[in-house]
Structures are given as structure tokens and as C-alpha cells.
JSON list of C-alpha atoms in Angstrom, two decimals:
[
{"chain": "Z", "resi": 227, "resn": "MET", "atom": "CA", "xyz": [0.00, 0.01, 0.00]},
{"chain": "Z", "resi": 228, "resn": "THR", "atom": "CA", "xyz": [1.49, 3.37, -1.01]},
{"chain": "Z", "resi": 229, "resn": "ALA", "atom": "CA", "xyz": [1.14, 6.58, 0.96]},
{"chain": "Z", "resi": 230, "resn": "GLN", "atom": "CA", "xyz": [-1.45, 7.82, -1.58]},
{"chain": "Z", "resi": 231, "resn": "GLN", "atom": "CA", "xyz": [-3.65, 4.76, -0.87]},
{"chain": "Z", "resi": 232, "resn": "ILE", "atom": "CA", "xyz": [-3.62, 5.20, 2.90]},
{"chain": "Z", "resi": 233, "resn": "SER", "atom": "CA", "xyz": [-6.62, 7.02, 4.37]},
{"chain": "Z", "resi": 234, "resn": "ASP", "atom": "CA", "xyz": [-6.09, 9.94, 6.75]},
{"chain": "Z", "resi": 235, "resn": "ALA", "atom": "CA", "xyz": [-7.34, 7.76, 9.63]},
{"chain": "Z", "resi": 236, "resn": "GLU", "atom": "CA", "xyz": [-4.80, 5.07, 8.76]},
{"chain": "Z", "resi": 237, "resn": "LEU", "atom": "CA", "xyz": [-2.05, 7.64, 8.25]},
{"chain": "Z", "resi": 238, "resn": "ALA", "atom": "CA", "xyz": [-2.78, 9.08, 11.70]},
{"chain": "Z", "resi": 239, "resn": "ARG", "atom": "CA", "xyz": [-1.91, 5.69, 13.19]},
{"chain": "Z", "resi": 240, "resn": "GLU", "atom": "CA", "xyz": [1.41, 5.41, 11.34]},
{"chain": "Z", "resi": 241, "resn": "PRO", "atom": "CA", "xyz": [4.54, 5.52, 13.57]},
{"chain": "Z", "resi": 242, "resn": "ALA", "atom": "CA", "xyz": [6.14, 8.94, 13.53]},
{"chain": "Z", "resi": 243, "resn": "ALA", "atom": "CA", "xyz": [9.60, 7.45, 14.09]},
{"chain": "Z", "resi": 244, "resn": "TYR", "atom": "CA", "xyz": [9.34, 5.52, 10.84]},
{"chain": "Z", "resi": 245, "resn": "TRP", "atom": "CA", "xyz": [8.31, 8.53, 8.79]},
{"chain": "Z", "resi": 246, "resn": "THR", "atom": "CA", "xyz": [10.80, 10.91, 10.37]},
{"chain": "Z", "resi": 247, "resn": "GLY", "atom": "CA", "xyz": [13.54, 8.35, 9.70]},
{"chain": "Z", "resi": 248, "resn": "VAL", "atom": "CA", "xyz": [12.51, 7.96, 6.06]},
{"chain": "Z", "resi": 249, "resn": "ALA", "atom": "CA", "xyz": [12.31, 11.73, 5.68]},
{"chain": "Z", "resi": 250, "resn": "TYR", "atom": "CA", "xyz": [15.72, 12.27, 7.31]},
{"chain": "Z", "resi": 251, "resn": "GLU", "atom": "CA", "xyz": [17.46, 9.77, 5.02]},
{"chain": "Z", "resi": 252, "resn": "ALA", "atom": "CA", "xyz": [15.79, 11.13, 1.89]},
{"chain": "Z", "resi": 253, "resn": "LEU", "atom": "CA", "xyz": [16.53, 14.78, 2.77]},
{"chain": "Z", "resi": 254, "resn": "ILE", "atom": "CA", "xyz": [20.17, 14.06, 3.63]},
{"chain": "Z", "resi": 255, "resn": "ALA", "atom": "CA", "xyz": [20.67, 11.98, 0.48]},
{"chain": "Z", "resi": 256, "resn": "TYR", "atom": "CA", "xyz": [19.15, 14.70, -1.71]},
{"chain": "Z", "resi": 257, "resn": "THR", "atom": "CA", "xyz": [21.13, 17.49, -0.07]},
{"chain": "Z", "resi": 258, "resn": "ARG", "atom": "CA", "xyz": [24.41, 15.58, -0.30]},
{"chain": "Z", "resi": 259, "resn": "ALA", "atom": "CA", "xyz": [23.79, 14.66, -3.94]},
{"chain": "Z", "resi": 260, "resn": "GLN", "atom": "CA", "xyz": [23.17, 18.30, -4.83]},
{"chain": "Z", "resi": 261, "resn": "GLN", "atom": "CA", "xyz": [26.33, 19.37, -3.02]},
{"chain": "Z", "resi": 262, "resn": "THR", "atom": "CA", "xyz": [28.38, 16.62, -4.69]},
{"chain": "Z", "resi": 263, "resn": "GLU", "atom": "CA", "xyz": [27.18, 17.85, -8.08]},
{"chain": "Z", "resi": 264, "resn": "LYS", "atom": "CA", "xyz": [28.61, 21.25, -7.16]},
{"chain": "Z", "resi": 265, "resn": "GLY", "atom": "CA", "xyz": [31.99, 19.72, -6.22]},
{"chain": "Z", "resi": 266, "resn": "TYR", "atom": "CA", "xyz": [31.94, 19.56, -2.43]},
{"chain": "Z", "resi": 267, "resn": "THR", "atom": "CA", "xyz": [30.57, 17.42, 0.37]},
{"chain": "Z", "resi": 268, "resn": "GLN", "atom": "CA", "xyz": [28.36, 18.30, 3.28]},
{"chain": "Z", "resi": 269, "resn": "PRO", "atom": "CA", "xyz": [31.12, 17.51, 5.82]},
{"chain": "Z", "resi": 270, "resn": "GLN", "atom": "CA", "xyz": [33.52, 19.79, 3.91]},
{"chain": "Z", "resi": 271, "resn": "PHE", "atom": "CA", "xyz": [30.99, 22.60, 4.12]},
{"chain": "Z", "resi": 272, "resn": "TRP", "atom": "CA", "xyz": [30.52, 21.93, 7.83]},
{"chain": "Z", "resi": 273, "resn": "LEU", "atom": "CA", "xyz": [34.28, 22.13, 8.39]},
{"chain": "Z", "resi": 274, "resn": "LEU", "atom": "CA", "xyz": [34.38, 25.52, 6.68]},
{"chain": "Z", "resi": 275, "resn": "ARG", "atom": "CA", "xyz": [31.36, 26.74, 8.67]},
{"chain": "Z", "resi": 276, "resn": "ASN", "atom": "CA", "xyz": [32.73, 25.56, 12.00]},
{"chain": "Z", "resi": 277, "resn": "LEU", "atom": "CA", "xyz": [36.03, 27.32, 11.39]},
{"chain": "Z", "resi": 278, "resn": "SER", "atom": "CA", "xyz": [34.54, 30.61, 10.17]},
{"chain": "Z", "resi": 279, "resn": "VAL", "atom": "CA", "xyz": [34.09, 33.47, 12.61]},
{"chain": "Z", "resi": 280, "resn": "ASN", "atom": "CA", "xyz": [31.43, 34.70, 10.16]},
{"chain": "Z", "resi": 281, "resn": "ASP", "atom": "CA", "xyz": [29.39, 31.52, 10.65]},
{"chain": "Z", "resi": 282, "resn": "ILE", "atom": "CA", "xyz": [29.39, 28.90, 13.40]},
{"chain": "Z", "resi": 283, "resn": "SER", "atom": "CA", "xyz": [32.79, 29.52, 15.04]},
{"chain": "Z", "resi": 284, "resn": "PRO", "atom": "CA", "xyz": [32.41, 31.92, 18.00]},
{"chain": "Z", "resi": 285, "resn": "ASP", "atom": "CA", "xyz": [36.00, 33.18, 17.70]},
{"chain": "Z", "resi": 286, "resn": "GLY", "atom": "CA", "xyz": [37.46, 32.05, 14.38]},
{"chain": "Z", "resi": 287, "resn": "GLU", "atom": "CA", "xyz": [40.18, 30.15, 16.20]},
{"chain": "Z", "resi": 288, "resn": "GLY", "atom": "CA", "xyz": [41.61, 26.96, 14.72]},
{"chain": "Z", "resi": 289, "resn": "MET", "atom": "CA", "xyz": [40.36, 23.62, 15.94]},
{"chain": "Z", "resi": 290, "resn": "THR", "atom": "CA", "xyz": [41.70, 20.08, 16.00]},
{"chain": "Z", "resi": 291, "resn": "LEU", "atom": "CA", "xyz": [39.78, 17.28, 14.32]},
{"chain": "Z", "resi": 292, "resn": "PRO", "atom": "CA", "xyz": [38.58, 15.92, 17.71]},
{"chain": "Z", "resi": 293, "resn": "GLU", "atom": "CA", "xyz": [37.33, 19.42, 18.61]},
{"chain": "Z", "resi": 294, "resn": "LEU", "atom": "CA", "xyz": [35.56, 19.67, 15.27]},
{"chain": "Z", "resi": 295, "resn": "ARG", "atom": "CA", "xyz": [34.00, 16.22, 15.69]},
{"chain": "Z", "resi": 296, "resn": "GLN", "atom": "CA", "xyz": [32.74, 17.30, 19.12]},
{"chain": "Z", "resi": 297, "resn": "ALA", "atom": "CA", "xyz": [31.34, 20.56, 17.72]},
{"chain": "Z", "resi": 298, "resn": "MET", "atom": "CA", "xyz": [29.49, 18.59, 15.02]},
{"chain": "Z", "resi": 299, "resn": "THR", "atom": "CA", "xyz": [28.30, 15.75, 17.24]},
{"chain": "Z", "resi": 300, "resn": "SER", "atom": "CA", "xyz": [24.60, 16.51, 16.78]},
{"chain": "Z", "resi": 301, "resn": "TYR", "atom": "CA", "xyz": [24.70, 16.32, 12.97]},
{"chain": "Z", "resi": 302, "resn": "ILE", "atom": "CA", "xyz": [27.77, 14.43, 11.79]},
{"chain": "Z", "resi": 303, "resn": "ARG", "atom": "CA", "xyz": [26.96, 10.99, 10.37]},
{"chain": "Z", "resi": 304, "resn": "PRO", "atom": "CA", "xyz": [28.87, 7.81, 11.22]},
{"chain": "Z", "resi": 305, "resn": "GLU", "atom": "CA", "xyz": [30.20, 7.49, 7.68]},
{"chain": "Z", "resi": 306, "resn": "ASP", "atom": "CA", "xyz": [31.64, 11.03, 7.67]},
{"chain": "Z", "resi": 307, "resn": "ASP", "atom": "CA", "xyz": [35.45, 10.95, 7.71]},
{"chain": "Z", "resi": 308, "resn": "LEU", "atom": "CA", "xyz": [36.45, 14.43, 8.84]},
{"chain": "Z", "resi": 309, "resn": "ALA", "atom": "CA", "xyz": [40.16, 13.68, 8.49]},
{"chain": "Z", "resi": 310, "resn": "ALA", "atom": "CA", "xyz": [39.76, 12.75, 4.81]},
{"chain": "Z", "resi": 311, "resn": "GLU", "atom": "CA", "xyz": [37.43, 15.70, 4.20]},
{"chain": "Z", "resi": 312, "resn": "ALA", "atom": "CA", "xyz": [39.92, 18.07, 5.83]},
{"chain": "Z", "resi": 313, "resn": "GLU", "atom": "CA", "xyz": [42.72, 16.72, 3.62]},
{"chain": "Z", "resi": 314, "resn": "VAL", "atom": "CA", "xyz": [40.70, 17.70, 0.54]},
{"chain": "Z", "resi": 315, "resn": "LEU", "atom": "CA", "xyz": [40.21, 21.21, 1.91]},
{"chain": "Z", "resi": 316, "resn": "LEU", "atom": "CA", "xyz": [43.90, 21.47, 2.79]},
{"chain": "Z", "resi": 317, "resn": "ALA", "atom": "CA", "xyz": [44.82, 20.45, -0.77]},
{"chain": "Z", "resi": 318, "resn": "ARG", "atom": "CA", "xyz": [42.44, 23.11, -2.14]},
{"chain": "Z", "resi": 319, "resn": "GLY", "atom": "CA", "xyz": [44.09, 25.73, 0.03]},
{"chain": "Z", "resi": 320, "resn": "TRP", "atom": "CA", "xyz": [40.85, 26.38, 1.93]},
{"chain": "Z", "resi": 321, "resn": "LEU", "atom": "CA", "xyz": [42.36, 25.24, 5.24]},
{"chain": "Z", "resi": 322, "resn": "THR", "atom": "CA", "xyz": [45.81, 25.27, 6.78]},
{"chain": "Z", "resi": 323, "resn": "ARG", "atom": "CA", "xyz": [47.18, 23.17, 9.64]},
{"chain": "Z", "resi": 324, "resn": "ASP", "atom": "CA", "xyz": [49.48, 24.53, 12.33]},
{"chain": "Z", "resi": 325, "resn": "VAL", "atom": "CA", "xyz": [52.16, 22.73, 14.34]},
{"chain": "Z", "resi": 326, "resn": "GLU", "atom": "CA", "xyz": [49.59, 21.91, 17.05]},
{"chain": "Z", "resi": 327, "resn": "ASP", "atom": "CA", "xyz": [47.45, 20.09, 14.45]},
{"chain": "Z", "resi": 328, "resn": "ARG", "atom": "CA", "xyz": [44.77, 22.77, 14.53]},
{"chain": "Z", "resi": 329, "resn": "LEU", "atom": "CA", "xyz": [42.93, 23.51, 11.29]},
{"chain": "Z", "resi": 330, "resn": "TRP", "atom": "CA", "xyz": [42.46, 27.12, 10.28]},
{"chain": "Z", "resi": 331, "resn": "LEU", "atom": "CA", "xyz": [40.27, 28.66, 7.63]},
{"chain": "Z", "resi": 332, "resn": "THR", "atom": "CA", "xyz": [42.18, 30.54, 4.92]},
{"chain": "Z", "resi": 333, "resn": "THR", "atom": "CA", "xyz": [40.95, 33.63, 3.09]},
{"chain": "Z", "resi": 334, "resn": "GLU", "atom": "CA", "xyz": [40.21, 31.35, 0.11]},
{"chain": "Z", "resi": 335, "resn": "GLY", "atom": "CA", "xyz": [38.36, 28.98, 2.42]},
{"chain": "Z", "resi": 336, "resn": "GLU", "atom": "CA", "xyz": [36.19, 31.80, 3.74]},
{"chain": "Z", "resi": 337, "resn": "GLN", "atom": "CA", "xyz": [35.36, 32.84, 0.18]},
{"chain": "Z", "resi": 338, "resn": "ALA", "atom": "CA", "xyz": [34.57, 29.21, -0.69]},
{"chain": "Z", "resi": 339, "resn": "ARG", "atom": "CA", "xyz": [32.24, 29.02, 2.35]},
{"chain": "Z", "resi": 340, "resn": "VAL", "atom": "CA", "xyz": [30.40, 32.10, 1.15]},
{"chain": "Z", "resi": 341, "resn": "ASP", "atom": "CA", "xyz": [30.20, 30.75, -2.41]},
{"chain": "Z", "resi": 342, "resn": "LEU", "atom": "CA", "xyz": [29.03, 27.29, -1.32]},
{"chain": "Z", "resi": 343, "resn": "ALA", "atom": "CA", "xyz": [26.37, 28.79, 0.97]},
{"chain": "Z", "resi": 344, "resn": "ARG", "atom": "CA", "xyz": [24.76, 30.28, -2.11]},
{"chain": "Z", "resi": 345, "resn": "ASN", "atom": "CA", "xyz": [23.65, 26.73, -3.09]},
{"chain": "Z", "resi": 346, "resn": "ALA", "atom": "CA", "xyz": [21.46, 26.35, 0.00]},
{"chain": "Z", "resi": 347, "resn": "PRO", "atom": "CA", "xyz": [18.46, 28.40, -1.20]},
{"chain": "Z", "resi": 348, "resn": "ALA", "atom": "CA", "xyz": [18.07, 26.28, -4.37]},
{"chain": "Z", "resi": 349, "resn": "ILE", "atom": "CA", "xyz": [18.30, 23.06, -2.37]},
{"chain": "Z", "resi": 350, "resn": "ARG", "atom": "CA", "xyz": [15.74, 24.36, 0.09]},
{"chain": "Z", "resi": 351, "resn": "ALA", "atom": "CA", "xyz": [13.42, 25.53, -2.69]},
{"chain": "Z", "resi": 352, "resn": "ALA", "atom": "CA", "xyz": [13.51, 22.10, -4.35]},
{"chain": "Z", "resi": 353, "resn": "LEU", "atom": "CA", "xyz": [12.79, 20.32, -1.08]},
{"chain": "Z", "resi": 354, "resn": "HIS", "atom": "CA", "xyz": [9.97, 22.74, -0.18]},
{"chain": "Z", "resi": 355, "resn": "GLU", "atom": "CA", "xyz": [8.30, 22.59, -3.61]},
{"chain": "Z", "resi": 356, "resn": "GLY", "atom": "CA", "xyz": [4.54, 22.26, -3.15]},
{"chain": "Z", "resi": 357, "resn": "ILE", "atom": "CA", "xyz": [4.72, 22.96, 0.59]},
{"chain": "Z", "resi": 358, "resn": "ASN", "atom": "CA", "xyz": [3.50, 26.36, 1.76]},
{"chain": "Z", "resi": 359, "resn": "ASP", "atom": "CA", "xyz": [5.18, 28.05, 4.71]},
{"chain": "Z", "resi": 360, "resn": "ALA", "atom": "CA", "xyz": [2.16, 27.55, 7.00]},
{"chain": "Z", "resi": 361, "resn": "ASP", "atom": "CA", "xyz": [2.17, 23.78, 6.43]},
{"chain": "Z", "resi": 362, "resn": "TYR", "atom": "CA", "xyz": [5.93, 23.66, 6.95]},
{"chain": "Z", "resi": 363, "resn": "VAL", "atom": "CA", "xyz": [5.67, 25.60, 10.23]},
{"chain": "Z", "resi": 364, "resn": "THR", "atom": "CA", "xyz": [2.88, 23.29, 11.41]},
{"chain": "Z", "resi": 365, "resn": "THR", "atom": "CA", "xyz": [5.02, 20.27, 10.56]},
{"chain": "Z", "resi": 366, "resn": "VAL", "atom": "CA", "xyz": [8.03, 21.61, 12.47]},
{"chain": "Z", "resi": 367, "resn": "LYS", "atom": "CA", "xyz": [5.83, 22.44, 15.47]},
{"chain": "Z", "resi": 368, "resn": "VAL", "atom": "CA", "xyz": [4.35, 18.92, 15.45]},
{"chain": "Z", "resi": 369, "resn": "LEU", "atom": "CA", "xyz": [7.86, 17.44, 15.27]},
{"chain": "Z", "resi": 370, "resn": "GLN", "atom": "CA", "xyz": [8.99, 19.65, 18.16]},
{"chain": "Z", "resi": 371, "resn": "ARG", "atom": "CA", "xyz": [6.03, 18.47, 20.20]},
{"chain": "Z", "resi": 372, "resn": "LEU", "atom": "CA", "xyz": [6.81, 14.83, 19.42]},
{"chain": "Z", "resi": 373, "resn": "ILE", "atom": "CA", "xyz": [10.39, 15.44, 20.54]},
{"chain": "Z", "resi": 374, "resn": "ARG", "atom": "CA", "xyz": [9.25, 16.99, 23.82]},
{"chain": "Z", "resi": 375, "resn": "ASN", "atom": "CA", "xyz": [6.70, 14.20, 24.35]},
{"chain": "Z", "resi": 376, "resn": "ALA", "atom": "CA", "xyz": [9.55, 11.70, 23.94]},
{"chain": "Z", "resi": 377, "resn": "GLY", "atom": "CA", "xyz": [11.58, 13.47, 26.63]},
{"chain": "Z", "resi": 378, "resn": "GLY", "atom": "CA", "xyz": [13.90, 15.24, 24.20]},
{"chain": "Z", "resi": 379, "resn": "THR", "atom": "CA", "xyz": [14.78, 18.89, 24.08]},
{"chain": "Z", "resi": 380, "resn": "VAL", "atom": "CA", "xyz": [14.13, 21.32, 21.27]},
{"chain": "Z", "resi": 381, "resn": "ALA", "atom": "CA", "xyz": [16.93, 23.76, 20.63]}
]
């Protein structure tokens, strides 16, 4: 039975964990495929963002790979190899490494972060096609309530 064949009453009894899992995997796969087409990976973009004082980094200071892994703990995936991803960015000249093994964002890396961020609106638009803002907000609020009901916290 496909989702289109399920009545609203039946759909209301479907397990939220199943559907949120399916949605998560599909959204991540789509986003990563779009980024790969543009020549970078999601973990590479996260590295740039976490090292940029103009983005996630509070101070723009360099970080070690373990520090970066810790900073990304809520969204990094098990298959993400930050060491390999960092090597690509080092080879591109977007990062440098100091004698203490801290990674630093270069001027070129900051420009790359800005350029890569310009891809996000198109990815979002494709994912939100056919979904109005009111429905999206309702969905997020329902998910937040499910999280709280399960004992989780909503950031």
C-alpha cells in the first residue's frame, strides 16, 4: 500500500519514528547529492562553517579534528570521515594546519564558504516545492512536540 492509498485515519496511526527516519534519510541523500554535483561534500561545508568566525565559530580560532568532531556531534553521520574531508580542503588551500594540528580557515576557504552557501536556497526551494510556509511551520511544530513528548529537548 502506497502513501497515496492510505486514508487519513490510517495515516494518523502510522509511527512517527518511521516517517521521520525515512524523511531524514531522503533529505540528507538529496542534499548531499546536490552538493556533490557542485563539487563539495556536506562535511567539507561543515568544516568551513565551523572554522569561520562569520558563521558557526564563536571566535574564528583553529580547531583540532577531535574538537571539530565534538562541535558537530549533533549532525555528523557515522560514515563522515572528517580527516579525509579536511585533507581535501587542505589540498584546495581552503584550510591550513598549524604545528599543534589545529585547522584554520584561509581567506580562500572563507570565500569558498560564502560561495558554497549560495547553493542552499536552491536546495531548500527544491525540497519545499509544493509545501507552503504555513504547512511547513505546522510540521516543524508537530515534530517539536513529538520530541518533547519523547523526553527530548528542542533547541
